[in-house]
Short mmCIF file of C-alpha atoms and ligand atoms in Angstrom, two decimals:
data_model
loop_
_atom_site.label_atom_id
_atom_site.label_comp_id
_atom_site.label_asym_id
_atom_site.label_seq_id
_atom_site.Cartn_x
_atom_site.Cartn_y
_atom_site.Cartn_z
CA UNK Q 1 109.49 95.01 162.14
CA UNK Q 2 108.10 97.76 159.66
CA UNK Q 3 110.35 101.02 159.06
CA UNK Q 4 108.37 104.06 158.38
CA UNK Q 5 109.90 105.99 155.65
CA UNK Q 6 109.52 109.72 154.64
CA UNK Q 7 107.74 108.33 151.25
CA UNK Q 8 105.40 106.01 153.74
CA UNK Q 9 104.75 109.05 155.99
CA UNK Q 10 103.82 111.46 152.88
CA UNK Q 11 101.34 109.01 151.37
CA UNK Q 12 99.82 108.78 154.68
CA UNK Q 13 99.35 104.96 154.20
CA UNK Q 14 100.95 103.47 157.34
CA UNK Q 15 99.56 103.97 161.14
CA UNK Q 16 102.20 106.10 162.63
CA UNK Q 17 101.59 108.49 159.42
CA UNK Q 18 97.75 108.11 160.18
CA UNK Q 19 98.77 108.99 163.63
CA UNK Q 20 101.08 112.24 162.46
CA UNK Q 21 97.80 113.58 160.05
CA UNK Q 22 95.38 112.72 163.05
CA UNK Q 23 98.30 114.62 165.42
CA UNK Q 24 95.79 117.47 166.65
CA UNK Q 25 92.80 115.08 167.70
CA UNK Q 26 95.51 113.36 169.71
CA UNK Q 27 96.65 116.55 171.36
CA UNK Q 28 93.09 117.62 172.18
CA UNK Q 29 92.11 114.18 174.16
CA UNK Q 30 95.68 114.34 175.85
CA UNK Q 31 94.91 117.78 176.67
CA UNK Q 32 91.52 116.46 177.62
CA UNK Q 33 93.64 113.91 180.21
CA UNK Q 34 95.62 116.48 182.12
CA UNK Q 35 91.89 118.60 182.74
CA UNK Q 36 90.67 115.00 184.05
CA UNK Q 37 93.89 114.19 186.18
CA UNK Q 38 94.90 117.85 186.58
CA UNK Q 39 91.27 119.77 188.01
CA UNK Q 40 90.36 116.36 190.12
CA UNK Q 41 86.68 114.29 189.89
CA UNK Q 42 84.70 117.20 188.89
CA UNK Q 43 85.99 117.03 185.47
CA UNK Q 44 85.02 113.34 184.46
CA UNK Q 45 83.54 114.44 181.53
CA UNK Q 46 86.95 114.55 180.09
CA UNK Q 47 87.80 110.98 180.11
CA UNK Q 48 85.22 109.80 177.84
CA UNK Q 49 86.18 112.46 175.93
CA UNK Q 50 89.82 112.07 175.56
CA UNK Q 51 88.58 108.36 173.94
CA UNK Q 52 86.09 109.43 171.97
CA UNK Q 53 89.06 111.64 170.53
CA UNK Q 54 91.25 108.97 170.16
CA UNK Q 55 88.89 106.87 168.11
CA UNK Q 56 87.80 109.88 165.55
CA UNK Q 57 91.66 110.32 165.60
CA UNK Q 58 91.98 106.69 164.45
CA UNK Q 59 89.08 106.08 162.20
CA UNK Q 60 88.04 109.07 161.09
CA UNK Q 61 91.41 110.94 159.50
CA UNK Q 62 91.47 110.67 156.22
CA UNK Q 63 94.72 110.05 154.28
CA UNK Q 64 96.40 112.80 153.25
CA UNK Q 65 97.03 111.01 149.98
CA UNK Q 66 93.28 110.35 149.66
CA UNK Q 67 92.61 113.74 150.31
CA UNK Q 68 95.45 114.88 147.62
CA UNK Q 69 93.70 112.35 145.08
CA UNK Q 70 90.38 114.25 145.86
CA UNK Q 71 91.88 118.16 145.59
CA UNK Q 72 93.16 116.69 142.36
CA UNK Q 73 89.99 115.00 140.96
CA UNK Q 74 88.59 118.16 141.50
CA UNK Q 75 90.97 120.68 139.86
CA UNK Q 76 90.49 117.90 136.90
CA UNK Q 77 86.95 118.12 136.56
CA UNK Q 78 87.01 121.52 136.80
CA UNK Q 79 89.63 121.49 133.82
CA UNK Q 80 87.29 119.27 132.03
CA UNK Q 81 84.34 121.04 131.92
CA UNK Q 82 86.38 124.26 130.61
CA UNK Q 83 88.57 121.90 127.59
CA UNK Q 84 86.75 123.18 124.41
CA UNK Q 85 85.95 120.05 121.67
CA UNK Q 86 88.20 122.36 119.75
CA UNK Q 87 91.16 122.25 121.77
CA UNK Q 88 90.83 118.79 122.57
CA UNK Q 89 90.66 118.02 118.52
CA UNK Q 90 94.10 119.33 118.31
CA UNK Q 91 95.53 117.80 120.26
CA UNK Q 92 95.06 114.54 118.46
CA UNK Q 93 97.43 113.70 115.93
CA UNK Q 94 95.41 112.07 113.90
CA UNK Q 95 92.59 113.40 111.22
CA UNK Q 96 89.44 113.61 113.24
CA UNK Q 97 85.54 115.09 112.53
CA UNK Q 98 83.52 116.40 114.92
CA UNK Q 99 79.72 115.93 112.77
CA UNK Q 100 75.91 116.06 114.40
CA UNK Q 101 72.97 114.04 113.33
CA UNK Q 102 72.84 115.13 109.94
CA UNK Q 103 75.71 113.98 109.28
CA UNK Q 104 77.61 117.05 108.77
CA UNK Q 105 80.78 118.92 109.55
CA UNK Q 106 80.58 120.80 113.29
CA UNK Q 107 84.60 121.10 113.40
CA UNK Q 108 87.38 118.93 111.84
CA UNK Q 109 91.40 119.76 112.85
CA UNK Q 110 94.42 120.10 111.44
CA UNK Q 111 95.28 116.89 110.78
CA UNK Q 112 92.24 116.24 108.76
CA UNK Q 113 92.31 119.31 106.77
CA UNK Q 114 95.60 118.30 105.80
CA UNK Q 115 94.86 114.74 104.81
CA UNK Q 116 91.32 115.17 103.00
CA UNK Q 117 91.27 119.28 101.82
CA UNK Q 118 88.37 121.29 102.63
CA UNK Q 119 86.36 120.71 105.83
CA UNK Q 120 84.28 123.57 106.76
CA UNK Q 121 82.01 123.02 109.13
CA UNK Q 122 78.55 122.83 107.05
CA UNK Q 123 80.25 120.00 104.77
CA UNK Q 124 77.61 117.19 104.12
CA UNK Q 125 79.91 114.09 105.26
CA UNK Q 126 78.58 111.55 102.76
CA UNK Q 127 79.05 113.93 99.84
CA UNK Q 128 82.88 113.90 100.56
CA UNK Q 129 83.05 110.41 101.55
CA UNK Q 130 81.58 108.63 99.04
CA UNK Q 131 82.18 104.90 99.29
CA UNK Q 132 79.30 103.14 100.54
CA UNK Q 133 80.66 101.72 103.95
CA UNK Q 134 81.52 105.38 105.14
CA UNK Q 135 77.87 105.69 104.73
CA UNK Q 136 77.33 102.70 106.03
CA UNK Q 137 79.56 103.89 109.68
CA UNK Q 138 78.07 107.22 110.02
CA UNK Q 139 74.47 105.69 109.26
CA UNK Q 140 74.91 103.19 112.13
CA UNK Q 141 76.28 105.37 114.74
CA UNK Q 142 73.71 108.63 114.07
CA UNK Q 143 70.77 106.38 113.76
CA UNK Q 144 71.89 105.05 117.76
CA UNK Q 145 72.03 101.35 116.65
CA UNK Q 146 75.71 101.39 117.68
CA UNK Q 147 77.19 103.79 120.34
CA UNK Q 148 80.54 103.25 118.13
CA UNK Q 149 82.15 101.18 114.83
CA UNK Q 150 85.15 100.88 112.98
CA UNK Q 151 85.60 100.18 109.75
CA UNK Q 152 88.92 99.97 106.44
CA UNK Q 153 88.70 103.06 104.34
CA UNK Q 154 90.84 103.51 100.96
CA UNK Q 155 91.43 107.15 100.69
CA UNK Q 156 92.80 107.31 97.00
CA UNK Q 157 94.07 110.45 96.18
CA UNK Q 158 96.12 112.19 95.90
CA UNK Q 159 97.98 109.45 97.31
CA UNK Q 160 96.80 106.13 98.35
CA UNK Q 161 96.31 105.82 102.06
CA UNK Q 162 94.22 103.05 103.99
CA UNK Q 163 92.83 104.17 107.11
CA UNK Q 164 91.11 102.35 110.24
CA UNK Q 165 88.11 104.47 110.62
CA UNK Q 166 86.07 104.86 113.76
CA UNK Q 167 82.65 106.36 114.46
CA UNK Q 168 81.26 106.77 117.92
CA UNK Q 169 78.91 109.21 119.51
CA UNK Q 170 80.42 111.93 122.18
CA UNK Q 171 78.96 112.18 125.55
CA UNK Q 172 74.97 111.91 126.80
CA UNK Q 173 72.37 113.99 124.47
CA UNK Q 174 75.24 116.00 123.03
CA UNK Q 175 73.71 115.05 119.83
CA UNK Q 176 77.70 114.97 118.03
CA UNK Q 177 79.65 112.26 116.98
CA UNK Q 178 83.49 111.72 116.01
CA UNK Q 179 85.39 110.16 113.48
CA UNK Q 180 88.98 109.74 113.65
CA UNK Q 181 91.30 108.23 111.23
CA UNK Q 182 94.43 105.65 111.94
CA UNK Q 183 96.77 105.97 109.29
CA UNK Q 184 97.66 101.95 108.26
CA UNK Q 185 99.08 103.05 105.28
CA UNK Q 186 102.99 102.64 106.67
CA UNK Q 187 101.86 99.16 108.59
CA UNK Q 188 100.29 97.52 105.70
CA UNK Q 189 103.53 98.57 103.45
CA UNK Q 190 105.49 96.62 105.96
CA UNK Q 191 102.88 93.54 106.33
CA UNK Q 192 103.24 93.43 102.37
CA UNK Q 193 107.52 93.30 102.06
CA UNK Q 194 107.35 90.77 104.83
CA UNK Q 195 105.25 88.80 103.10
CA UNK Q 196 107.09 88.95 99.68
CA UNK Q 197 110.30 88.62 101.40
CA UNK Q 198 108.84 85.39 102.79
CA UNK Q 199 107.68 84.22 99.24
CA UNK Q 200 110.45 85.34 97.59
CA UNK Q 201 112.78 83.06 99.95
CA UNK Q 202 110.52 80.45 99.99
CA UNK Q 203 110.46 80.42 96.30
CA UNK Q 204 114.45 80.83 96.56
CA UNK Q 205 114.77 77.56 98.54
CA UNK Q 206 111.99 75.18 96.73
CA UNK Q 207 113.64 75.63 93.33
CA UNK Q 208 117.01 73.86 95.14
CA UNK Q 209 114.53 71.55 96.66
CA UNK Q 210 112.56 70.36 94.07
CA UNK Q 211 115.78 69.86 91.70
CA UNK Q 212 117.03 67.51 94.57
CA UNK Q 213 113.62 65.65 94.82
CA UNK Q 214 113.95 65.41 91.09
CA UNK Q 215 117.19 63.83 91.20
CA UNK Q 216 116.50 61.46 94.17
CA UNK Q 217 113.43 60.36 92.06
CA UNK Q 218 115.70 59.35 88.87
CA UNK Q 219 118.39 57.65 90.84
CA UNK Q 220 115.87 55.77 92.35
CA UNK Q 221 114.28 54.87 89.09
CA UNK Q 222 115.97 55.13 85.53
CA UNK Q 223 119.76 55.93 86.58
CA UNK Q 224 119.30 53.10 89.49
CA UNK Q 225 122.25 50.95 87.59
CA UNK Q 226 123.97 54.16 86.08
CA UNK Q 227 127.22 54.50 87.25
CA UNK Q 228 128.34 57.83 85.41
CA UNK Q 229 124.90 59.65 85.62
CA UNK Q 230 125.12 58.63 89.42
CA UNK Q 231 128.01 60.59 89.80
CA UNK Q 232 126.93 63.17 87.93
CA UNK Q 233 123.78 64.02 89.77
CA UNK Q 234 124.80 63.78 93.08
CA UNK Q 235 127.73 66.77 91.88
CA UNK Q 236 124.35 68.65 91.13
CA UNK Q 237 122.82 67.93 94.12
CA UNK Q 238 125.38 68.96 96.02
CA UNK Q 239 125.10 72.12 94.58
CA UNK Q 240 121.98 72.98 95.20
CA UNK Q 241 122.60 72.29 98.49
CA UNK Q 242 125.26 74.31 99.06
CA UNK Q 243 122.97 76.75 97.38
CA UNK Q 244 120.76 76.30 99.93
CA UNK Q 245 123.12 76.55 102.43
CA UNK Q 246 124.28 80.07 101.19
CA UNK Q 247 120.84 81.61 101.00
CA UNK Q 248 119.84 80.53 104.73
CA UNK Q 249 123.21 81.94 105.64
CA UNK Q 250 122.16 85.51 103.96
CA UNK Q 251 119.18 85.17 105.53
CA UNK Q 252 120.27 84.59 108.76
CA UNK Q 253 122.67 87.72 107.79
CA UNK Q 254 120.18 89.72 107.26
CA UNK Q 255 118.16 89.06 110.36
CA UNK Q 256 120.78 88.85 112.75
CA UNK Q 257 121.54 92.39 111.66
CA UNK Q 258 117.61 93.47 112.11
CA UNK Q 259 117.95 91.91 115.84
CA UNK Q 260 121.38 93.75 116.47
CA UNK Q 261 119.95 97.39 117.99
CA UNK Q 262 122.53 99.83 117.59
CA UNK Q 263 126.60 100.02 116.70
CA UNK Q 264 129.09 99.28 119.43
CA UNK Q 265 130.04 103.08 120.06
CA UNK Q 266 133.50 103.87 120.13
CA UNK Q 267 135.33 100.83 117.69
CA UNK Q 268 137.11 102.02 115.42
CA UNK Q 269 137.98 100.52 112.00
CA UNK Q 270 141.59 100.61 110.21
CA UNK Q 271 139.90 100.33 106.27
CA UNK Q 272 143.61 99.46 105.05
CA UNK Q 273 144.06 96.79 107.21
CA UNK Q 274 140.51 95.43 106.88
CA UNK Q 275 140.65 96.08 102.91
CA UNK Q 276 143.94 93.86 102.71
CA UNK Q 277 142.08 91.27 104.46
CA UNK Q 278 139.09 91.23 102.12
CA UNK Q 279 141.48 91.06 98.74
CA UNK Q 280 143.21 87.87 100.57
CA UNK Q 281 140.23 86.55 101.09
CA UNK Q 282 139.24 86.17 97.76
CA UNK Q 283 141.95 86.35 95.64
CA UNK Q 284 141.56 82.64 94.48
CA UNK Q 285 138.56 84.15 93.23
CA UNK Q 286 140.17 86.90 91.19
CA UNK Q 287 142.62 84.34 89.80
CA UNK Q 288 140.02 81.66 88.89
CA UNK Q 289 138.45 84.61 86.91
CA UNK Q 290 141.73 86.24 86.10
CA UNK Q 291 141.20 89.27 87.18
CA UNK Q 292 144.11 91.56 88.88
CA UNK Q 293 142.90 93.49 91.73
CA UNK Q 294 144.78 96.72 91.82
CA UNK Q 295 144.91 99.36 94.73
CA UNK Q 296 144.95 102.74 95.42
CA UNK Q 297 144.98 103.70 98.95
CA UNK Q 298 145.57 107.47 100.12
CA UNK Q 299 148.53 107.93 102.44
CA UNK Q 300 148.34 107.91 106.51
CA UNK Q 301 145.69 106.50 108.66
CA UNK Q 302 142.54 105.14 106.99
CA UNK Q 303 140.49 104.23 109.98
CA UNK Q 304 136.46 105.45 110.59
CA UNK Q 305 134.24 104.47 113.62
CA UNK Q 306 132.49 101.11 112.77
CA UNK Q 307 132.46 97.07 112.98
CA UNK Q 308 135.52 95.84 111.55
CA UNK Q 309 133.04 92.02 111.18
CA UNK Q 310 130.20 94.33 109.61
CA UNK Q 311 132.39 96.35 107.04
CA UNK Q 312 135.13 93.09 106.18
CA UNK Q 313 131.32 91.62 105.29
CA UNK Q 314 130.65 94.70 103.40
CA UNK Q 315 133.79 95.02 101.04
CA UNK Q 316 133.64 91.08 100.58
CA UNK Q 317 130.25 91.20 98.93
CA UNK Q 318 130.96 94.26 96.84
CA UNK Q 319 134.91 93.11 95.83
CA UNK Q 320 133.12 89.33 95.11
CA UNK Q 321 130.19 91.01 92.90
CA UNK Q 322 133.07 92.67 91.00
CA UNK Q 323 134.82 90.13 90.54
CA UNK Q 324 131.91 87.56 89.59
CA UNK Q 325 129.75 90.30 87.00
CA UNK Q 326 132.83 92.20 85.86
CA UNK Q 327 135.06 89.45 85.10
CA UNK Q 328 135.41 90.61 81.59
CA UNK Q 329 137.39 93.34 82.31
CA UNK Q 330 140.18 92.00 83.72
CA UNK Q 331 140.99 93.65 86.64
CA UNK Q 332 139.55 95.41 89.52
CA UNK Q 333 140.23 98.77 90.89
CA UNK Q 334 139.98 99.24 94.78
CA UNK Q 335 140.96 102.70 96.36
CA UNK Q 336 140.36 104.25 99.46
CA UNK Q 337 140.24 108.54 99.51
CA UNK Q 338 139.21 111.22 102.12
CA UNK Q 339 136.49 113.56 101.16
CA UNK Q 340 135.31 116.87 102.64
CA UNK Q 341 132.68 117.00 99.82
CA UNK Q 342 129.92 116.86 101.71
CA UNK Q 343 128.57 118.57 104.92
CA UNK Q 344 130.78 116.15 107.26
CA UNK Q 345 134.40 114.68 106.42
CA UNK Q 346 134.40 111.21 104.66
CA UNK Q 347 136.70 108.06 104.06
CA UNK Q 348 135.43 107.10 100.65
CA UNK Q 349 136.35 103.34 99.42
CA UNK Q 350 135.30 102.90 95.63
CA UNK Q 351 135.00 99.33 94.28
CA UNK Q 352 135.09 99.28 90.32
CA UNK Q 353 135.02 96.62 87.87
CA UNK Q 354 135.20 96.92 83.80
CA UNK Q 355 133.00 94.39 83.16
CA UNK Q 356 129.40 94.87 81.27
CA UNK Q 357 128.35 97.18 83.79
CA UNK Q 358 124.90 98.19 85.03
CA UNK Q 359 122.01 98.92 83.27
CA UNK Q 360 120.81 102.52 84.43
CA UNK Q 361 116.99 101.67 85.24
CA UNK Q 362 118.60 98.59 87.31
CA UNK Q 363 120.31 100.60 89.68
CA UNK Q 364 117.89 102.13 91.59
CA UNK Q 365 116.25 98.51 92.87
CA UNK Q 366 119.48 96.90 93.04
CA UNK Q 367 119.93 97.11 97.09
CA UNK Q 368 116.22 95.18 96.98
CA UNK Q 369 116.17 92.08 98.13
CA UNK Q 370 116.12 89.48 95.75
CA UNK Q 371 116.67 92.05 93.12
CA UNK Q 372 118.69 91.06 90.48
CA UNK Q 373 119.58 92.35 86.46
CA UNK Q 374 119.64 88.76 85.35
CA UNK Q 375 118.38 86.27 87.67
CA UNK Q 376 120.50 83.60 85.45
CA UNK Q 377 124.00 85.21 85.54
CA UNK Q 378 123.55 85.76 89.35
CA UNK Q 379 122.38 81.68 90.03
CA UNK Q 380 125.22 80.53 87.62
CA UNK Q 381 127.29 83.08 90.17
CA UNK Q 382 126.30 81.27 93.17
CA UNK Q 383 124.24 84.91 93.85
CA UNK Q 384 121.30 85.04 96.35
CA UNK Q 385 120.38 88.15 95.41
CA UNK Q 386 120.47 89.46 99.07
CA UNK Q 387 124.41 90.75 99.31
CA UNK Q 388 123.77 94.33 98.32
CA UNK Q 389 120.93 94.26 100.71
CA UNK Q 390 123.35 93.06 103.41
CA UNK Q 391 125.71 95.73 102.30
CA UNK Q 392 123.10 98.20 102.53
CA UNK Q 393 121.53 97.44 106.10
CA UNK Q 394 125.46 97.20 107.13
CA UNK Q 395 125.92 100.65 105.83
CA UNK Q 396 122.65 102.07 107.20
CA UNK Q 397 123.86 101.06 110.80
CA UNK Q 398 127.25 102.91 110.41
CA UNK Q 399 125.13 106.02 108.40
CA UNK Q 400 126.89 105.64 105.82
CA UNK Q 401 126.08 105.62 102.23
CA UNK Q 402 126.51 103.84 99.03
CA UNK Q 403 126.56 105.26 95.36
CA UNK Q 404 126.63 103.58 92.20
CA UNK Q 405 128.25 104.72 88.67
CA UNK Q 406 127.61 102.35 85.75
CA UNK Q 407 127.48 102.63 82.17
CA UNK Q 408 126.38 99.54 79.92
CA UNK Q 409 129.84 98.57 78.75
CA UNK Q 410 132.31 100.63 81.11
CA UNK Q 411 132.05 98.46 84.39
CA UNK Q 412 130.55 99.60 87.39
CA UNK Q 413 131.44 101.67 90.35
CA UNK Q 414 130.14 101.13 93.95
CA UNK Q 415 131.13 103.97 96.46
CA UNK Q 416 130.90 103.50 99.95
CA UNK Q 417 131.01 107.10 102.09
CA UNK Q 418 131.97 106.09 105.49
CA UNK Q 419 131.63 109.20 108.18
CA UNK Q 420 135.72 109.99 109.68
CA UNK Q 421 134.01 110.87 112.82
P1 ADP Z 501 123.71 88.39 94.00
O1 ADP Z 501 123.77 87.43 95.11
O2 ADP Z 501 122.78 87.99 92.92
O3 ADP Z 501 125.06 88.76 93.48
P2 ADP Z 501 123.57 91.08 94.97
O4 ADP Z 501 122.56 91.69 95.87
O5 ADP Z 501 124.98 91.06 95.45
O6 ADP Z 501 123.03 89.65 94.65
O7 ADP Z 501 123.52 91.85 93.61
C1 ADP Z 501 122.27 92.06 92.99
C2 ADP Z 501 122.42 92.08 91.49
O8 ADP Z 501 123.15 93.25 91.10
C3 ADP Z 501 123.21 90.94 90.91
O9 ADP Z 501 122.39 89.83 90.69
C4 ADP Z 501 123.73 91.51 89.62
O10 ADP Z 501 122.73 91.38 88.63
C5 ADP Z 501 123.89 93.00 89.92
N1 ADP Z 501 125.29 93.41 90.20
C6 ADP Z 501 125.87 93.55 91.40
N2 ADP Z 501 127.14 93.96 91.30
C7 ADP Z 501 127.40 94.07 89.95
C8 ADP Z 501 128.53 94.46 89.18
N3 ADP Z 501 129.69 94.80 89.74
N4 ADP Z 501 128.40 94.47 87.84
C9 ADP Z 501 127.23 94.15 87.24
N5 ADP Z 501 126.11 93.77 87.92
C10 ADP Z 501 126.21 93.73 89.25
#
């Protein structure tokens, strides 16, 4: 059994909605019955007409729908044939040209007057494009020997931009053709960190490798009957491994925070509470490097909307940085303090160190990944090179941000500015 509903009797799909749009060739044959029945045998006329009126009814009504779709196509067309090239140009968001067979300028929008300068109309298009495959494109759509092509253009100042490029021809015998430009620019910057990220962590995990291999080889060979070099390369190998082991956990860090979407709304955070934590967590790390780790929390509730996991992960890397680069100091200052400085209130937690501090072209590239000052200090540290970059995505997710003070000498100073709200 089929229900009719009111959406099934507006599109005029089903039969009884054929029936309903067909309603007043169905009245007219029934009307056409009662003259038949009604007036007697003089009227048999009506009978045959009453069916044929029952089978236009049924064959002949055209969907409403259909008839809607038609109305429509109409009103479109009719739109069509009034849109000006003009209007139509800017509307798109990208640069585009609007140039005839002589290759030059008819009309050229916003978009590309704002990425390429002048573009009367009148402008020869190979005199402003000048590299030899532009030629090349407009040559091989105007000449007809392709209705359209697309081609890689390097548009170098005033900044450098790549574009995708396409050419085609608009409508019959219009004698015009368009070029529109696809900004890459953005994509290609993100094709080329994925694919230093990816040799930079290769590279990151072959130099463990390869030291293993290395050592594999010589107790194999030379140190086969060695009892004390043995021992003493398989402590090595261990630590690369556990090198290993660390990086592919930052890693996976790193990406699992990529996957994660958006912040639980609604947590909340007590930064006292999670701040205690951290400094348990790695005090046999401050007294291994005998540092003290002092504190200076403001009074009264400390607590900002946020991942407790996320910013415990956050703290850890910056208090563990401190304590491995700034060990020379001695201690370790961590204090927590509200802050209307800027345009919304802020719980700010500072982690400083008074160790050799931080060069000051470093510290713009230090949240990079795989950026480090001095790629020895930070392997002899057991450093990746990924934590700030971790603390960074963390603190992008909870829009918050992170300042650095150093001076070469006077420690550093890493500044988290969490929102209150
Ligand atoms: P790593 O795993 O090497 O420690 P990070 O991303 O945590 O990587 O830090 C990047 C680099 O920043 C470190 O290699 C180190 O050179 C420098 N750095 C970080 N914190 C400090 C600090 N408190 N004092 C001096 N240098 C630091």
């Amino acid at each position: 059994m089929s229900d009719v509903t009111g959406e099934d009797r507006r599109s005029g799909t089903s039969l009884p909605a054929r029936l309903w749009e067909a309603r007043w060739y169905l009245l007219a044959g029934l009307a056409a019955v009662l003259v038949a029945y009604g007036f007697g045998p003089g009227r048999a006329w009506a009978l045959p007409l009453a069916v044929l009126l029952l089978f236009a009814a049924l064959f002949s009504a055209k969907p409403r729908a259909v008839r809607i779709a038609e109305k429509a196509g109409e009103v479109d067309a009719a739109g069509l044939q009034r849109l000006s090239g003009e209007y139509l140009a800017a509307a798109v968001a990208d640069p585009l040209i609007i140039f005839d067979r002589n290759t030059t300028v008819v009309h050229a929008n916003a978009a590309a007057f704002v990425a390429f300068g002048g573009m009367s109309p009148g402008l020869s298009l190979p005199l402003k494009f000048r590299a030899p495959e532009m030629q090349a494109l407009l040559d091989s759509v105007v000449s007809g020997r392709v209705a359209s092509d697309a081609l890689d253009y390097l548009e170098k100042l005033p900044v450098e931009r790549v574009y995708r490029v396409s050419a085609s021809s608009v409508g019959h015998g219009t004698e015009l053709f368009v070029l529109v430009f696809k900004d890459q620019s953005e994509a290609r910057r993100i094709d080329r960190m994925r694919a230093d990220f990816i040799a930079n962590a290769s590279h990151e995990l072959r130099t463990p490798l390869a030291s293993i291999s290395g050592f594999i080889e010589t107790l194999r060979g030379p140190a086969r009957n060695d009892a004390a070099a043995r021992e003493q390369f398989l402590q090595i190998m261990q630590n690369q491994t556990s090198r290993m082991a660390r990086l592919i956990d930052d890693l996976l860090s790193l990406s699992r925070l990529e996957m994660k979407p958006y912040l639980k709304s609604g947590a909340r955070v007590d930064l006292r509470q999670t701040l205690e934590s951290v400094i348990d967590s790695l005090s046999p790390l401050a007294r291994d490097s005998n540092l003290v780790v002092e504190r200076d929390f403001a009074e009264g509730p400390l607590d900002v909307p946020g991942d407790r996991d996320e910013l415990f992960q956050v703290f850890e890397n910056l208090l563990e940085n401190a304590c491995k680069y700034g060990q020379a100091g001695g201690r370790v200052a961590v204090s927590v303090a509200r802050s209307q400085a800027g345009p919304e209130p802020t719980v700010d937690v500072t982690i400083r160190d008074f160790g050799p501090g931080i060069a000051e072209e470093h510290i713009p590239r230090i949240t990079e990944r795989f950026y480090r000052v001095d790629v020895e200090t930070s392997r002899a540290q057991k450093g990746t090179g990924l934590g700030l970059s971790i603390v960074k995505h963390i603190l992008t997710r909870h829009h918050a941000r992170m300042s650095i003070r150093s001076e070469l000498g006077n420690g550093a100073a890493f500044t988290v500015h969490l929102p209150a709200n």
